Structures are given as C-alpha cells and as structure tokens.
mmCIF file with all atom_site columns, C-alpha atoms in Angstrom:
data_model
loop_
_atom_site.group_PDB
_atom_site.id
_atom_site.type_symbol
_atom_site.label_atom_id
_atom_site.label_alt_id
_atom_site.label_comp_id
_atom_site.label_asym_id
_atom_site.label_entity_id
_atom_site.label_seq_id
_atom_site.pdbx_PDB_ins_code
_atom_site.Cartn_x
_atom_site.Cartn_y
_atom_site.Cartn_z
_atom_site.occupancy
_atom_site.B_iso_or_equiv
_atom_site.pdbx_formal_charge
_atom_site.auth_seq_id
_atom_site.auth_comp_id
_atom_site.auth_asym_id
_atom_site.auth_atom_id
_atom_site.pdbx_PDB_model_num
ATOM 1  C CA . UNK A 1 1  ? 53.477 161.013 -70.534 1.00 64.00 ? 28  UNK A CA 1
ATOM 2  C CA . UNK A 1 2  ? 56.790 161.076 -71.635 1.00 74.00 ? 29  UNK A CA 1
ATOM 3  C CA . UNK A 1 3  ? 57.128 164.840 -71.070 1.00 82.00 ? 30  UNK A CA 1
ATOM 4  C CA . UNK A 1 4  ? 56.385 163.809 -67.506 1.00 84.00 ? 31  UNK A CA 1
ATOM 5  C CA . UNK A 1 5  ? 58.940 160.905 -67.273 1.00 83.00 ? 32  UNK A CA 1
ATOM 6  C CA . UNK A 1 6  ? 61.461 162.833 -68.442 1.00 86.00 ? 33  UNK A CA 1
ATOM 7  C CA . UNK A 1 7  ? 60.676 165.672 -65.760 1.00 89.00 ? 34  UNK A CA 1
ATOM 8  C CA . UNK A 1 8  ? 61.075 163.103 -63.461 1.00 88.00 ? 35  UNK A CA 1
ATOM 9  C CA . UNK A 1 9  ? 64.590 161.707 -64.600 1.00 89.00 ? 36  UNK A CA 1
ATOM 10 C CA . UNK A 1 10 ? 66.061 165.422 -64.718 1.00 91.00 ? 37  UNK A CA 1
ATOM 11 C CA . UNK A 1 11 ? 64.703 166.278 -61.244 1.00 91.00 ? 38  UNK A CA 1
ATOM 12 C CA . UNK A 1 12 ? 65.956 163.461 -59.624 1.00 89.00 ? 39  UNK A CA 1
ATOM 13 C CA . UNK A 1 13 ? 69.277 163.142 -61.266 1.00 91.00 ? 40  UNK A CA 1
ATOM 14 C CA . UNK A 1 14 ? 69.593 166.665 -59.862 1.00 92.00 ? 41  UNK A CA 1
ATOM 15 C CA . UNK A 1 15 ? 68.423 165.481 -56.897 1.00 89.00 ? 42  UNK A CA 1
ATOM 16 C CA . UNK A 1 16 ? 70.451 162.970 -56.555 1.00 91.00 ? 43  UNK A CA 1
ATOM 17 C CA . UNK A 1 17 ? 73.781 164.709 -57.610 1.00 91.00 ? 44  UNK A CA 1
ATOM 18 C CA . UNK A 1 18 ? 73.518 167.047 -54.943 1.00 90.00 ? 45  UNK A CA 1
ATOM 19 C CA . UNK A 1 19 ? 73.410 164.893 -52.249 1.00 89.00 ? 46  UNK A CA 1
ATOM 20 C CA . UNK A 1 20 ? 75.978 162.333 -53.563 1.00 89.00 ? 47  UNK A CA 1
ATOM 21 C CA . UNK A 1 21 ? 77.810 165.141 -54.022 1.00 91.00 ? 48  UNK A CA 1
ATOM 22 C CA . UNK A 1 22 ? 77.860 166.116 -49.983 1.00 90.00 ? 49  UNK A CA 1
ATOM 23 C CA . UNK A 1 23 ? 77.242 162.810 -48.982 1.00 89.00 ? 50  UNK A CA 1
ATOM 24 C CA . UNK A 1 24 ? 79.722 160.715 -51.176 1.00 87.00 ? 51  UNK A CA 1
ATOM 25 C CA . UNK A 1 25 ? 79.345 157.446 -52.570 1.00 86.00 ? 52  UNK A CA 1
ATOM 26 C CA . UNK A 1 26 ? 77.733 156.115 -49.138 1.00 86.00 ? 53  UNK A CA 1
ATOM 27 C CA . UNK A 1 27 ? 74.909 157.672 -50.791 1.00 84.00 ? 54  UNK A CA 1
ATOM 28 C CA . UNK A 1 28 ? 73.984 155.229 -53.001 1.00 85.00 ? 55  UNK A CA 1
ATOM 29 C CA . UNK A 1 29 ? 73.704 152.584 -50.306 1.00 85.00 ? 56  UNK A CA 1
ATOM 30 C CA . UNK A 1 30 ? 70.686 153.622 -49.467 1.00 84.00 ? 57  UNK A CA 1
ATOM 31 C CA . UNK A 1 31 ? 67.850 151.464 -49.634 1.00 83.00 ? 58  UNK A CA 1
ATOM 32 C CA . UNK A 1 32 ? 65.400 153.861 -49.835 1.00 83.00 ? 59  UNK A CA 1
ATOM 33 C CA . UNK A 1 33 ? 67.032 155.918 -52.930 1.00 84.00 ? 60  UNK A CA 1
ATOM 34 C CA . UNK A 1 34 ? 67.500 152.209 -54.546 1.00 83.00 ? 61  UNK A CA 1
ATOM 35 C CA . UNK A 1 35 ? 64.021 151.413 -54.351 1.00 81.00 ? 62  UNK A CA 1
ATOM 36 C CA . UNK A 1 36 ? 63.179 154.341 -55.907 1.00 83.00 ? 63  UNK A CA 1
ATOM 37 C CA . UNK A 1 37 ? 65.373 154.417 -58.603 1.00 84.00 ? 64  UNK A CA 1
ATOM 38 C CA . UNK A 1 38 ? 64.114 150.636 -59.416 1.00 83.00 ? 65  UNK A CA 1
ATOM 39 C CA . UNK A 1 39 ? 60.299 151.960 -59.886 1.00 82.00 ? 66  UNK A CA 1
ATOM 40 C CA . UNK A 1 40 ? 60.989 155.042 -61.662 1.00 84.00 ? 67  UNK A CA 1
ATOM 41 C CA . UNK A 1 41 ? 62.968 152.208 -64.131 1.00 83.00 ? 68  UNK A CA 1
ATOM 42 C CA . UNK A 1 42 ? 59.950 150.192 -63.854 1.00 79.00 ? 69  UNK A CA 1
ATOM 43 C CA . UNK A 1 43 ? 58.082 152.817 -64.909 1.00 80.00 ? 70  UNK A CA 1
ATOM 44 C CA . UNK A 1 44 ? 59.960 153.995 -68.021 1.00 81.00 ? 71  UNK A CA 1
ATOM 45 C CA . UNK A 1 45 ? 60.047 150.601 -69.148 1.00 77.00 ? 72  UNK A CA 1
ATOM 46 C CA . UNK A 1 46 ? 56.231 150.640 -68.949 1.00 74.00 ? 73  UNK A CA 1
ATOM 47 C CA . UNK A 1 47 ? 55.825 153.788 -71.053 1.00 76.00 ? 74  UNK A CA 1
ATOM 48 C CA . UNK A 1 48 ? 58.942 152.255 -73.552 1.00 74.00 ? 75  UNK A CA 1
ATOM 49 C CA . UNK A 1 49 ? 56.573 149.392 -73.750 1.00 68.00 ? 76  UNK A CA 1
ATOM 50 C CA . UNK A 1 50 ? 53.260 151.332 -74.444 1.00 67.00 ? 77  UNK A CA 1
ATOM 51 C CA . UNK A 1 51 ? 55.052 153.935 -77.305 1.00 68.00 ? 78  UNK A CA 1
ATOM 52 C CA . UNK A 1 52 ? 56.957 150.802 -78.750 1.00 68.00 ? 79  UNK A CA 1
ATOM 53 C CA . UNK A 1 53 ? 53.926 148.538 -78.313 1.00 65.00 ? 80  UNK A CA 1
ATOM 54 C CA . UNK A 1 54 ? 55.270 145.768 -76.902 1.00 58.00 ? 81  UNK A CA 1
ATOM 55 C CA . UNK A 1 55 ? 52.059 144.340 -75.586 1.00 61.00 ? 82  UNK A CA 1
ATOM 56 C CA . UNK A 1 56 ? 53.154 141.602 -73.853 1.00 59.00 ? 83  UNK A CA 1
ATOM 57 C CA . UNK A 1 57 ? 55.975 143.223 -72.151 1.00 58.00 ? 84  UNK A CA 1
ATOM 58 C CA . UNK A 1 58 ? 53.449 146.464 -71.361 1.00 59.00 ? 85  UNK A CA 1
ATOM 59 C CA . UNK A 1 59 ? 50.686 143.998 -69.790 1.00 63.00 ? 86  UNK A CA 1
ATOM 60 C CA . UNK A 1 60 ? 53.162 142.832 -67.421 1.00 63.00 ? 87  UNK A CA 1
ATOM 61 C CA . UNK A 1 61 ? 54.679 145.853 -66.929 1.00 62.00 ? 88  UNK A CA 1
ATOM 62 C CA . UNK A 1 62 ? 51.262 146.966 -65.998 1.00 65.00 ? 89  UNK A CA 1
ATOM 63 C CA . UNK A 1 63 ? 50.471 144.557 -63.634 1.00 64.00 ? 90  UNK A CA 1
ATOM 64 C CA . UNK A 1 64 ? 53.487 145.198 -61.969 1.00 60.00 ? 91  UNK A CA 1
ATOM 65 C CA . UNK A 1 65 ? 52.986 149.001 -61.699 1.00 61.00 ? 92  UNK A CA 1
ATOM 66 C CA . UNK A 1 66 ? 49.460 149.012 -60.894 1.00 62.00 ? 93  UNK A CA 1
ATOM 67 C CA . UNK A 1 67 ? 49.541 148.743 -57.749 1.00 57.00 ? 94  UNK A CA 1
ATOM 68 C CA . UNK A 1 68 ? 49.107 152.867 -57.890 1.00 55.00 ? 95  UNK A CA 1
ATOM 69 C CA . UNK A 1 69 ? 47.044 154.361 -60.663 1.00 55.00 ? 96  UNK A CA 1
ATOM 70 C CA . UNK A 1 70 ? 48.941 157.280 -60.600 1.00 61.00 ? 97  UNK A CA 1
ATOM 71 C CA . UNK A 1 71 ? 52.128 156.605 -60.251 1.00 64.00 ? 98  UNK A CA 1
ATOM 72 C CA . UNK A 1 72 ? 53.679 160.002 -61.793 1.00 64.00 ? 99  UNK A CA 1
ATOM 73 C CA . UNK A 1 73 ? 51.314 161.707 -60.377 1.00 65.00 ? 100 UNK A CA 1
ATOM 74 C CA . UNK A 1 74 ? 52.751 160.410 -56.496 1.00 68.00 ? 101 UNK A CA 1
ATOM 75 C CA . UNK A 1 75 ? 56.003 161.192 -57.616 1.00 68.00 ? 102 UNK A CA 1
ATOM 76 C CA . UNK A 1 76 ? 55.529 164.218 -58.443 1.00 69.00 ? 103 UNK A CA 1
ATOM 77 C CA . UNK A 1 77 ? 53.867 164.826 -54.864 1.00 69.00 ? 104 UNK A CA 1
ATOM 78 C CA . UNK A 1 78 ? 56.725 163.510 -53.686 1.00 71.00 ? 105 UNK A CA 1
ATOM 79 C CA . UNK A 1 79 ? 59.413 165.551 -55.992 1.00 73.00 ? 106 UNK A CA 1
ATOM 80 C CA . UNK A 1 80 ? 57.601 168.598 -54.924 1.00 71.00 ? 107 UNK A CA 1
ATOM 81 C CA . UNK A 1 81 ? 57.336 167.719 -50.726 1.00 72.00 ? 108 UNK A CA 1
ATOM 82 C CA . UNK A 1 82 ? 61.400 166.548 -50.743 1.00 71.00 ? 109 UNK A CA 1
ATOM 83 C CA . UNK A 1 83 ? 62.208 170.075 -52.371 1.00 70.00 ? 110 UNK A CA 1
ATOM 84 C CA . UNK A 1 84 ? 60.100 171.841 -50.167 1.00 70.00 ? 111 UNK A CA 1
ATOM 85 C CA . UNK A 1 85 ? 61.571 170.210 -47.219 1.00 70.00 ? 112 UNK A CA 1
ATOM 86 C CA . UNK A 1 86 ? 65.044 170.770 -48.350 1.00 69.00 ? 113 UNK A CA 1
ATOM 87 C CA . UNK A 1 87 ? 64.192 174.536 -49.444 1.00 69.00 ? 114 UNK A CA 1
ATOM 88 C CA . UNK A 1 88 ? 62.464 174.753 -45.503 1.00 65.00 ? 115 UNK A CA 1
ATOM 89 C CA . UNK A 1 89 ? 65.458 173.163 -44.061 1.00 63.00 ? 116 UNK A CA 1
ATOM 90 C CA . UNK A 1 90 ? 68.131 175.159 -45.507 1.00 52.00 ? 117 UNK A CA 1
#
C-alpha cells in the first residue's frame, strides 16, 4: 500500500510540474487539480493512520474515504487514462 501511494505522489508531482510549468501559476487555481490533491492527502493520512495505528484517527479517516473501496485502484485508472490522453494528444 505504501508502494502504491508513493507511485501515486511521484506521478502526479510529475504530472503536475509539467503543466504548471506551461501553464504557470494559474495552474493551481484549478478546482479540479485542488480537489484532487485534497483526497490523495486524505488518503495518505489514512494509510499514516493504519501503519502508525492511530485507530481513532484511521476509523474516521475511513469513513471519510470509503465512499470508494478502491480508491488507489481509481487513481491509478485515472493516472493511466490522463497519460494516455496526453501521449494521444501530443
């Protein structure tokens, strides 16, 4: 699990560096990138919880996340489909 958060902080820092970096600071703006950003921090603070074992924290943490079971597993659908798209694109 934390192999897998990880992958996802590296790809979308790189992600996300690339486009600020054509698209300036306007980037960041964006509510769509900000929402993301808020439940891929959701989500590390739920696996920070679980490895730590901060149960209360993790049971809320949970609650709050489970609105998907899979939650890396959709991100990585979606990692995969943006860099497609942007591979197609360009």
């Amino acid at each position: 699990m934390t192999f897998a958060l990880a992958a996802l902080w590296a790809t979308g820092a790189i992600i996300v560096a690339l486009d600020a970096s054509t698209k300036g600071w306007e980037y960041f703006s964006n509510p769509k990138l900000q929402s993301k950003i808020a439940i891929v921090m959701l989500l590390t603070l739920t696996v920070m919880a679980d490895t730590l074992r901060w149960t209360m924290l993790s049971g809320f943490l949970r609650s709050v996340v489970s609105y998907t079971p899979h939650v890396l597993v959709a991100m990585a659908i979606l990692t995969v489909g943006f860099l497609a798209a942007r591979i197609l694109h360009d």
